[in-house]
Amino acid sequence: MQVPDVSVVVIAYNDAERLPTAVRSVLDQTLQSVEVLIVDDCSKDDTFEVAQGLAAAHPDRVRAYQLPANSGGCGAPRNYGVERARGKYVMFLDSDDVLERNACRNMLEAAERTDSDIVSGLCVRVHLDSRHRKTTEWYPWIYSGTRTIESITELPDLMVFDTLSTNKCYRREFLLEQKLEFPVGIHYEDLLFSAQAYVAASRITLIPNQVYYWNVQESAASKSISNRRHEIANFVHRMEIHRRVDALLKSKGYDELRYRKDIKFLKHDLVLHLRDLPRMGEEYRREFAELANGYLSGIDPNAYTEVQPLHAICAYLLGKEDWDNLLPASDALANKGRLTAPLVEHDGHIYWCEGHLDDPEGRRILDVTSAGYHTKPLTSMALGNHLTSYAGSDGAVRLSGAVVNPLGRIGADAELKAFLEFQPRRKIGVRAFRFPVTSLRRTDTAIEWDATADITRKVRPLGIIDAVWDVRLILVVDGDELRTRVSAGSVELSETRTVRVRPRLTRLVSDRFAPEVTKKGNLSYVLTAEGRAAVRASALIEGAMHGRTAGLAKTGLRRILKARRDLNGGETKLRVYHDVYSKLPIRKGLVVFESHLGKQYSDSPKAIYEEMRRQGVEFEAVWSYAGARPTGFPKDATLVKRWSWQYLRALAQAEFWIDNQGFPLKLTKRPGTTYIQTWHGSALKRMGFHEPGTKRQGLAAQNSFQRSLDRFDHFLIRAEHDIHTLAAAFRLKEEKLLPVGYPRNDALVAARQREAGSGTRERGALAAELGITPEKTVLLYAPTFRAAPGGAVRKFELPFDVTEFAERFGDTHTLLIRSHYLNNLTLPPSVRGRVIDVTNHHDITPLLELADGLITDYSSVMFDYGLLDRPMIFFTYDYEEYSTESRGTYFDLKEKAPGPVVATEDELFSAITHLKDEADAKYSAARERFNAEFSAYDRGDAARQIVAKFFTRSGK
């Protein structure tokens, strides 16, 4: 045989069944010049015999070797294979994985083209335990395109994150010249080998192609090294490998790489083991802490600021060996988003726990104020709930537990009730079963509970189909449901007796519930059998699962599940909307309202709706809402969830559509339906077809967008400015434009008229609701929407020190902050009463009426607030970026702003100090010009004009 281009070293141990598939993935490569070297690590089964058979069947392409003794790892057989390889390049393959069909060809071409020592491609994890063999790409951002680097320092993320050896192709002479070998007798050998190879390589090429399929089977009888984290030796090996890598980087002077690796250790390597801590014994924890803390002491302290708060908290508490606070934090790591600590408030900040606040480092790391636990609604939080005792007898189980009461927010006067819920994980024709909680006790840190579940008499599983059941405690606080998973905590369940159940079907196969702890540490139950029934069940299951009847049942079940998914899928709903619902007669008087894509009851649609109610118009009102449940919507209207079947039918049969943003783009409006588009603000930013992003779209996307805009029958405008901006950007014909102003602004015009007539300003009920005293000057900060890179919604970071504001102005001013409804905001408790988050007030109009002055940046709220003729401050700290690097603006705000334009915190605070004489009096004429240009049609009667034109007899 001629010298092969690539040698693939396939290592195996006790894997006779899967080895042929791995080897076949190499022999079937589109690159034919490939040899296979099977190295068996002295298997105890017939793996080597299978390897010899493969070599005999393919004598020119496959060679088989066996080590004289088992090495206990991957390093020795890989080194053995490299020594005997004949190819110019070497790749590694584990016997339970496979190569992508073009892997060798793609990697060889890249290596030859770039003369690289290493070529690395995309690895794909295939989750064999999942029903649909879910796949996840391994750090895909590293492989977004082809790239060649001369040094690993050019791309630290490669060494920090992709430590695999199997998705790479190595020049064999490079390995031999650099004496690169896998360490033997120690696990996690890939981490060290990859680090050494990266550092030694003179050129590395990355390709975006998938090259390696890593088969992951967590339920396998023989666990992989990475899935045996409960063994302390596992962690010993991991720590030793990390120390060797650190020594390598230190010898090369790669401090930045070491720092990046420290960050990854805190957020990944350590976290893998911390998640398991709550289920480990005391001896394991003690050894684990000793090993981990010895390593953590050498980590750069700045690395703690680069990881998620909970990662840093766990590492810090581990260093203190504070198990009482660390174990709940570890539980939170395993269950993302779960709050497992009662928290503590101190000096205006929220901390994870009470201890260690005398340590400056502890105070910094344990500060979780920014998470907003003190302001989030309890219903939006996943509260930790752990077992404190468990017992079972006579077909019933008795459980006790404690639900976290963060900051004591569930008060002593709260009305409480609760029940346990047993729910099948696969919800197919089986309902959940609930049991009342017999006792509830409130403490400052927890809600303690006791319950008895009579499983034998009450729970009726269907059979094998619903074999796993999860347990939740539903805590009802003043009528609001808080759903919590029940974690096992430190309660030992392994010796707990099973409980008899009465399945509706297959009682011969399974007739007992066995308590089990999930991978995330939560309590669940699994249908099982015992004694003779277990033997009988095993035989029945074996026959049933592989027989003809089972095949038919599985096929039928898959069809049912697919039909259910298809029935509620987008394509099905669109087809029914157009082919069925749109053939139904239009219902006279049916009006569908929507505000901000169903997120709110607000804005001009609300103003029109309420004007119709005031005038006694006869109509059938439907409001759409988004999310799990509607809040704040009118009780005298029909509420339909956006994209539900009821929503689609209402839109198909409506006489009128009224919204301020856009009904779903793919829904065609019927000719008999009138669409009144109120829009939601005058334009400073370029819109529609004036946006660079829209111009870059293909013709098909632009045509689709235009069709959605052509649905508008009427479009409200408030000045000539809207004609040249919004109307032009949406390519609207002149006859569609209604120059009546915005109905939402009728209240602002009326407020100014009342104030001008009486000479006084009435604060109204909202001031009392917010606790604002009459002597305070009220400022409203309402910035525009801020998106993260890629357009994702992000947490809103205040561009000024809100604590400094409270200290300087808190005695005389109250600051209301209303971030965009798509952004999230968290205020520290230290500013309580002086700075108030009003983001959840959907309707901004009452807030504008209340405010004595407005602080904004580029938000269209400036055009609305101008109608009140009150002072405005424009805090444009990122003006150059916003005006030039985003989608552009229609005019220069600095030239037309009816108030001071400031760029720094100092300038902002100075403008607030001189609000009356500078922002108010000095800009009086500018506000008048501003209103004339942008709000000329806002005369206070927009809603009445709309109702008169479309909904009263005289109007019709």
Coordinates of C-alpha atoms in Angstrom, one line a residue, residues 351-768:
Y351 CA -26.3 39.6 49.6
W352 CA -26.5 35.9 49.1
C353 CA -25.9 35.2 52.8
E354 CA -25.3 36.8 56.1
G355 CA -21.7 35.6 56.8
H356 CA -18.4 37.0 55.4
L357 CA -19.7 40.6 55.0
D358 CA -16.8 41.8 57.1
D359 CA -14.5 40.6 54.4
P360 CA -14.3 43.2 51.5
E361 CA -13.8 40.4 49.0
G362 CA -16.7 38.5 50.4
R363 CA -18.9 41.6 50.4
R364 CA -18.1 42.2 46.7
I365 CA -18.6 38.6 45.6
L366 CA -21.8 37.9 47.6
D367 CA -23.5 41.1 46.5
V368 CA -26.5 40.0 44.3
T369 CA -28.3 43.3 44.2
S370 CA -28.2 43.4 40.4
A371 CA -30.2 40.2 40.2
G372 CA -33.2 42.1 41.4
Y373 CA -34.5 39.6 43.9
H374 CA -35.8 42.4 46.0
T375 CA -38.0 43.8 43.2
K376 CA -39.0 40.8 41.0
P377 CA -42.6 39.6 41.5
L378 CA -42.5 36.4 43.5
T379 CA -44.5 34.7 40.8
S380 CA -41.6 35.2 38.4
M381 CA -39.1 33.6 40.7
A382 CA -38.2 29.9 41.0
L383 CA -37.9 29.5 44.8
G384 CA -35.8 26.8 46.2
N385 CA -37.7 24.0 48.1
H386 CA -35.8 21.2 49.8
L387 CA -36.9 18.1 51.7
T388 CA -36.3 18.0 55.4
S389 CA -37.8 14.6 56.0
Y390 CA -39.2 11.7 54.1
A391 CA -41.0 8.5 55.2
G392 CA -43.3 6.0 53.5
S393 CA -45.6 3.2 54.7
D394 CA -49.0 1.6 54.0
G395 CA -49.2 3.1 50.5
A396 CA -48.6 6.7 51.6
V397 CA -45.5 8.9 51.8
R398 CA -45.0 11.7 54.4
L399 CA -42.9 14.6 53.3
S400 CA -41.7 17.7 55.0
G401 CA -39.8 20.6 53.4
A402 CA -39.0 24.3 53.4
V403 CA -39.5 26.9 50.6
V404 CA -37.1 29.8 50.6
N405 CA -38.7 33.1 51.7
P406 CA -36.4 35.7 50.2
L407 CA -35.9 38.7 52.4
G408 CA -39.0 37.7 54.3
R409 CA -41.1 39.0 51.3
I410 CA -43.8 36.5 52.2
G411 CA -45.1 38.4 55.2
A412 CA -46.7 37.2 58.4
D413 CA -50.1 38.6 57.2
A414 CA -49.9 36.7 53.8
E415 CA -52.7 34.2 53.2
L416 CA -51.1 30.8 52.5
K417 CA -52.2 27.5 51.3
A418 CA -50.4 24.7 49.4
F419 CA -50.6 21.3 47.8
L420 CA -48.3 18.7 46.4
E421 CA -48.5 17.8 42.8
F422 CA -47.4 14.5 41.2
Q423 CA -47.2 15.0 37.4
P424 CA -46.1 12.6 34.7
R425 CA -43.1 13.8 32.7
R426 CA -44.7 12.7 29.5
K427 CA -48.1 14.3 29.5
I428 CA -50.0 11.9 27.4
G429 CA -53.6 11.3 28.5
V430 CA -52.7 11.3 32.2
R431 CA -53.6 14.1 34.5
A432 CA -51.6 15.3 37.5
F433 CA -52.6 14.3 41.0
R434 CA -52.7 16.8 43.9
F435 CA -52.6 16.3 47.7
P436 CA -53.3 19.1 50.2
V437 CA -50.5 20.2 52.5
T438 CA -51.5 19.5 56.1
S439 CA -49.3 22.1 57.7
L440 CA -47.7 25.5 56.8
R441 CA -45.4 27.5 59.0
R442 CA -43.8 30.9 58.1
T443 CA -40.4 31.9 59.3
D444 CA -38.2 34.9 58.3
T445 CA -36.2 32.6 56.0
A446 CA -38.6 29.9 54.8
I447 CA -42.1 28.5 54.5
E448 CA -42.0 25.1 56.2
W449 CA -44.6 22.5 55.1
D450 CA -45.7 19.0 55.8
A451 CA -47.8 16.8 53.6
T452 CA -49.0 13.2 53.2
A453 CA -49.6 11.7 49.8
D454 CA -51.8 8.6 49.6
I455 CA -50.2 7.3 46.4
T456 CA -51.7 3.8 46.4
R457 CA -55.3 5.0 46.6
K458 CA -55.1 8.2 44.5
V459 CA -52.3 8.1 41.8
R460 CA -53.3 6.1 38.7
P461 CA -50.5 6.0 36.1
L462 CA -51.3 4.9 32.6
G463 CA -48.4 2.4 32.5
I464 CA -45.0 2.2 31.0
I465 CA -45.6 5.4 28.9
D466 CA -45.7 7.6 31.9
A467 CA -42.9 5.9 33.9
V468 CA -41.4 9.0 35.4
W469 CA -43.3 11.4 37.7
D470 CA -42.0 14.7 39.0
V471 CA -43.1 16.3 42.3
R472 CA -43.9 19.9 42.8
L473 CA -45.2 22.0 45.7
I474 CA -47.7 24.6 44.6
L475 CA -47.6 27.4 47.2
V476 CA -50.4 29.9 47.0
V477 CA -49.6 33.3 48.4
D478 CA -52.5 35.8 48.6
G479 CA -54.0 34.0 45.6
D480 CA -50.8 33.9 43.5
E481 CA -49.4 30.4 42.7
L482 CA -45.7 29.8 43.2
R483 CA -44.7 26.5 41.6
T484 CA -41.6 24.9 43.1
R485 CA -39.7 21.7 42.4
V486 CA -39.0 19.6 45.5
S487 CA -35.2 18.9 45.7
A488 CA -34.0 16.0 47.8
G489 CA -31.6 18.2 49.7
S490 CA -29.6 16.1 52.2
V491 CA -32.4 13.6 52.8
E492 CA -31.3 10.0 51.9
L493 CA -33.8 8.2 49.7
S494 CA -31.8 5.1 48.7
E495 CA -33.1 3.0 51.6
T496 CA -36.7 4.2 51.2
R497 CA -39.3 1.6 50.5
T498 CA -41.2 1.6 47.3
V499 CA -44.9 2.4 47.3
R500 CA -47.6 0.3 45.6
V501 CA -49.6 2.0 42.8
R502 CA -52.4 0.8 40.6
P503 CA -51.6 1.6 36.9
R504 CA -54.6 1.7 34.5
L505 CA -52.6 -0.5 32.1
T506 CA -49.7 -3.0 32.4
R507 CA -50.1 -3.7 36.1
L508 CA -48.2 -6.9 35.6
V509 CA -45.2 -5.0 34.3
S510 CA -45.0 -2.2 36.9
D511 CA -46.9 -1.7 40.1
R512 CA -44.7 0.3 42.4
F513 CA -43.4 3.9 42.7
A514 CA -39.7 4.1 43.6
P515 CA -38.4 7.5 44.8
E516 CA -35.5 8.7 42.8
V517 CA -33.2 11.8 42.7
T518 CA -32.8 13.3 39.3
K519 CA -29.5 14.5 37.8
K520 CA -30.4 18.0 39.1
G521 CA -31.1 16.7 42.6
N522 CA -34.9 16.9 42.5
L523 CA -37.4 14.3 43.8
S524 CA -39.1 12.1 41.3
Y525 CA -40.8 8.7 41.2
V526 CA -40.2 5.9 38.7
L527 CA -42.6 3.1 37.9
T528 CA -41.0 -0.2 38.8
A529 CA -41.7 -3.7 40.1
E530 CA -40.3 -5.9 42.9
G531 CA -39.7 -9.6 43.7
R532 CA -41.4 -12.1 41.3
A533 CA -43.2 -9.2 39.7
A534 CA -39.9 -7.7 38.7
V535 CA -38.8 -11.0 37.0
R536 CA -42.1 -11.2 35.3
A537 CA -42.0 -7.6 34.4
S538 CA -38.5 -7.9 32.9
A539 CA -39.7 -10.7 30.6
L540 CA -42.9 -8.9 29.6
I541 CA -41.1 -5.7 28.9
E542 CA -38.4 -7.4 26.9
G543 CA -41.1 -9.1 24.7
A544 CA -43.4 -6.1 24.7
M545 CA -40.8 -3.5 23.8
H546 CA -39.5 -5.5 20.8
G547 CA -42.6 -7.3 19.6
R548 CA -45.0 -6.4 16.8
T549 CA -47.6 -5.0 19.2
A550 CA -45.0 -2.7 20.7
G551 CA -44.0 -1.5 17.3
L552 CA -47.5 -0.6 16.4
A553 CA -48.0 1.1 19.7
K554 CA -44.8 3.2 19.3
T555 CA -45.8 4.1 15.8
G556 CA -49.2 5.2 16.9
L557 CA -47.8 7.2 19.8
R558 CA -45.3 9.0 17.5
R559 CA -48.2 9.8 15.2
I560 CA -50.3 11.2 18.0
L561 CA -47.4 13.4 19.3
K562 CA -46.6 14.6 15.8
A563 CA -50.2 15.4 15.1
R564 CA -50.4 17.4 18.3
R565 CA -47.2 19.3 17.4
D566 CA -48.4 19.9 13.8
L567 CA -51.9 21.0 15.0
N568 CA -50.4 23.8 17.0
G569 CA -47.6 24.6 14.6
G570 CA -47.3 27.9 12.8
E571 CA -47.8 26.5 9.3
T572 CA -51.0 24.7 10.3
K573 CA -52.4 27.8 12.0
L574 CA -51.6 30.0 9.0
R575 CA -53.3 27.5 6.7
V576 CA -56.4 27.3 8.8
Y577 CA -56.5 31.1 9.1
H578 CA -56.5 31.6 5.4
D579 CA -58.4 28.5 4.2
V580 CA -61.0 28.2 6.9
Y581 CA -61.4 31.2 9.2
S582 CA -61.1 33.7 6.4
K583 CA -64.1 32.1 4.7
L584 CA -66.4 32.7 7.7
P585 CA -68.6 35.9 7.5
I586 CA -67.2 39.1 9.0
R587 CA -68.9 40.0 12.2
K588 CA -70.2 43.5 12.2
G589 CA -69.0 45.4 15.3
L590 CA -66.2 43.0 16.1
V591 CA -63.0 45.1 16.9
V592 CA -59.7 43.5 17.7
F593 CA -57.3 45.7 19.7
E594 CA -53.6 45.1 20.3
S595 CA -50.8 47.2 21.9
H596 CA -47.1 46.5 21.5
L597 CA -47.6 43.0 20.2
G598 CA -50.0 42.1 23.0
K599 CA -47.6 42.9 25.8
Q600 CA -49.7 45.8 27.2
Y601 CA -53.0 47.4 27.6
S602 CA -51.8 50.9 26.7
D603 CA -51.2 53.6 24.2
S604 CA -53.6 54.8 21.5
P605 CA -55.5 51.6 21.1
K606 CA -56.4 51.9 24.8
A607 CA -57.4 55.5 24.4
I608 CA -59.7 54.7 21.4
Y609 CA -61.2 51.7 23.3
E610 CA -62.0 53.8 26.4
E611 CA -63.5 56.6 24.2
M612 CA -65.8 54.1 22.6
R613 CA -66.9 52.9 26.0
R614 CA -67.4 56.4 27.2
Q615 CA -69.6 57.2 24.2
G616 CA -71.6 54.0 24.7
V617 CA -70.7 52.6 21.2
E618 CA -72.1 49.2 20.6
F619 CA -69.3 46.9 19.6
E620 CA -67.7 43.5 20.5
A621 CA -64.3 44.1 21.9
V622 CA -61.4 41.7 21.7
W623 CA -58.0 42.4 23.2
S624 CA -54.9 40.3 22.5
Y625 CA -52.3 39.5 25.1
A626 CA -48.9 37.9 25.1
G627 CA -47.4 35.7 27.8
A628 CA -48.8 33.2 30.2
R629 CA -51.6 35.3 31.6
P630 CA -53.1 38.7 31.0
T631 CA -52.5 41.4 33.6
G632 CA -54.1 44.9 33.6
F633 CA -56.4 44.3 30.6
P634 CA -60.1 45.4 30.8
K635 CA -62.6 43.1 32.3
D636 CA -65.4 44.2 29.9
A637 CA -63.6 42.8 26.8
T638 CA -62.8 39.3 25.5
L639 CA -59.2 38.4 26.0
V640 CA -57.4 36.1 23.5
K641 CA -53.8 35.0 23.6
R642 CA -51.7 36.1 20.7
W643 CA -51.4 33.4 18.0
S644 CA -54.0 31.2 19.7
W645 CA -56.8 29.7 17.7
Q646 CA -59.3 32.2 19.2
Y647 CA -57.0 35.1 18.2
L648 CA -56.7 34.0 14.6
R649 CA -60.5 33.5 14.3
A650 CA -61.2 36.9 15.8
L651 CA -58.8 38.6 13.4
A652 CA -60.3 36.7 10.4
Q653 CA -63.8 37.8 11.3
A654 CA -63.2 41.3 12.7
E655 CA -64.7 44.4 11.1
F656 CA -61.8 46.5 12.5
W657 CA -58.2 45.9 13.5
I658 CA -56.7 48.5 15.8
D659 CA -53.1 48.4 16.9
N660 CA -49.9 50.5 17.3
Q661 CA -47.2 48.2 16.0
G662 CA -48.3 45.4 13.7
F663 CA -50.5 42.3 13.7
P664 CA -48.6 39.1 12.6
L665 CA -47.0 39.9 9.3
K666 CA -48.1 36.6 7.5
L667 CA -51.8 37.2 8.3
T668 CA -53.6 38.6 5.2
K669 CA -56.2 41.2 6.0
R670 CA -59.6 40.6 4.4
P671 CA -61.1 43.3 2.1
G672 CA -64.0 43.7 4.5
T673 CA -61.8 44.4 7.5
T674 CA -60.6 48.0 8.2
Y675 CA -57.1 48.3 9.7
I676 CA -56.5 51.4 11.7
Q677 CA -52.8 51.7 12.5
T678 CA -52.2 54.2 15.3
W679 CA -48.4 53.7 15.4
H680 CA -46.5 54.4 18.6
G681 CA -44.3 57.5 18.1
S682 CA -42.9 60.1 15.8
A683 CA -39.6 59.2 14.2
L684 CA -36.1 60.3 15.1
K685 CA -34.5 57.0 14.0
R686 CA -34.8 56.0 10.4
M687 CA -37.6 53.5 9.9
G688 CA -38.9 50.9 7.4
F689 CA -37.4 51.1 3.9
H690 CA -35.2 54.0 5.1
E691 CA -33.3 51.6 7.4
P692 CA -30.0 50.3 6.1
G693 CA -30.9 46.8 7.3
T694 CA -34.1 46.7 5.3
K695 CA -32.2 47.9 2.2
R696 CA -29.8 45.1 2.6
Q697 CA -32.5 42.4 2.6
G698 CA -33.3 40.5 -0.5
L699 CA -36.2 41.4 -2.8
A700 CA -38.4 38.6 -1.5
A701 CA -38.0 39.8 2.1
Q702 CA -38.7 43.4 1.1
N703 CA -41.8 42.4 -0.9
S704 CA -43.1 40.5 2.1
F705 CA -42.5 43.5 4.4
Q706 CA -44.3 45.7 1.9
R707 CA -47.3 43.4 1.8
S708 CA -47.7 43.6 5.6
L709 CA -47.6 47.4 5.4
D710 CA -50.1 47.5 2.6
R711 CA -52.6 46.0 5.0
F712 CA -52.9 49.5 6.7
D713 CA -56.2 51.2 5.6
H714 CA -55.5 54.2 7.8
F715 CA -52.4 55.5 9.5
L716 CA -52.4 58.2 12.2
I717 CA -50.0 61.1 11.9
R718 CA -49.4 64.0 14.2
A719 CA -47.5 66.5 12.0
E720 CA -46.1 67.0 8.5
H721 CA -42.9 65.5 9.9
D722 CA -44.6 62.1 9.9
I723 CA -45.5 62.3 6.2
H724 CA -41.8 62.8 5.3
T725 CA -40.6 60.1 7.6
L726 CA -42.9 57.3 8.7
A727 CA -45.3 57.5 5.8
A728 CA -42.5 57.7 3.3
A729 CA -40.6 54.9 5.0
F730 CA -43.6 52.6 4.9
R731 CA -44.5 53.7 1.4
L732 CA -48.0 54.7 2.4
K733 CA -50.4 56.5 0.0
E734 CA -51.5 59.9 1.0
E735 CA -55.2 58.9 1.2
K736 CA -54.4 56.5 4.0
L737 CA -53.0 59.2 6.3
L738 CA -55.3 60.5 9.1
P739 CA -54.0 63.9 10.4
V740 CA -55.7 63.7 13.8
G741 CA -52.8 63.2 16.2
Y742 CA -52.4 60.4 18.7
P743 CA -55.3 59.4 20.8
R744 CA -52.9 58.6 23.7
N745 CA -51.9 62.2 23.8
D746 CA -55.4 63.6 24.3
A747 CA -54.9 63.3 28.0
L748 CA -51.6 65.3 27.8
V749 CA -53.3 68.2 25.9
A750 CA -56.1 68.2 28.4
A751 CA -53.7 68.3 31.3
R752 CA -51.9 71.3 29.9
Q753 CA -55.2 73.1 29.3
R754 CA -56.3 72.4 32.9
E755 CA -53.0 73.7 34.2
A756 CA -53.1 76.8 32.1
G757 CA -56.7 77.5 33.2
S758 CA -56.2 77.0 36.9
G759 CA -52.6 77.9 37.3
T760 CA -52.0 74.8 39.4
R761 CA -50.9 71.3 38.7
E762 CA -52.9 68.4 40.2
R763 CA -50.7 65.4 41.0
G764 CA -53.6 62.9 41.1
A765 CA -53.9 59.4 42.5
L766 CA -50.6 58.1 40.9
A767 CA -48.5 60.3 43.1
A768 CA -50.1 58.9 46.2

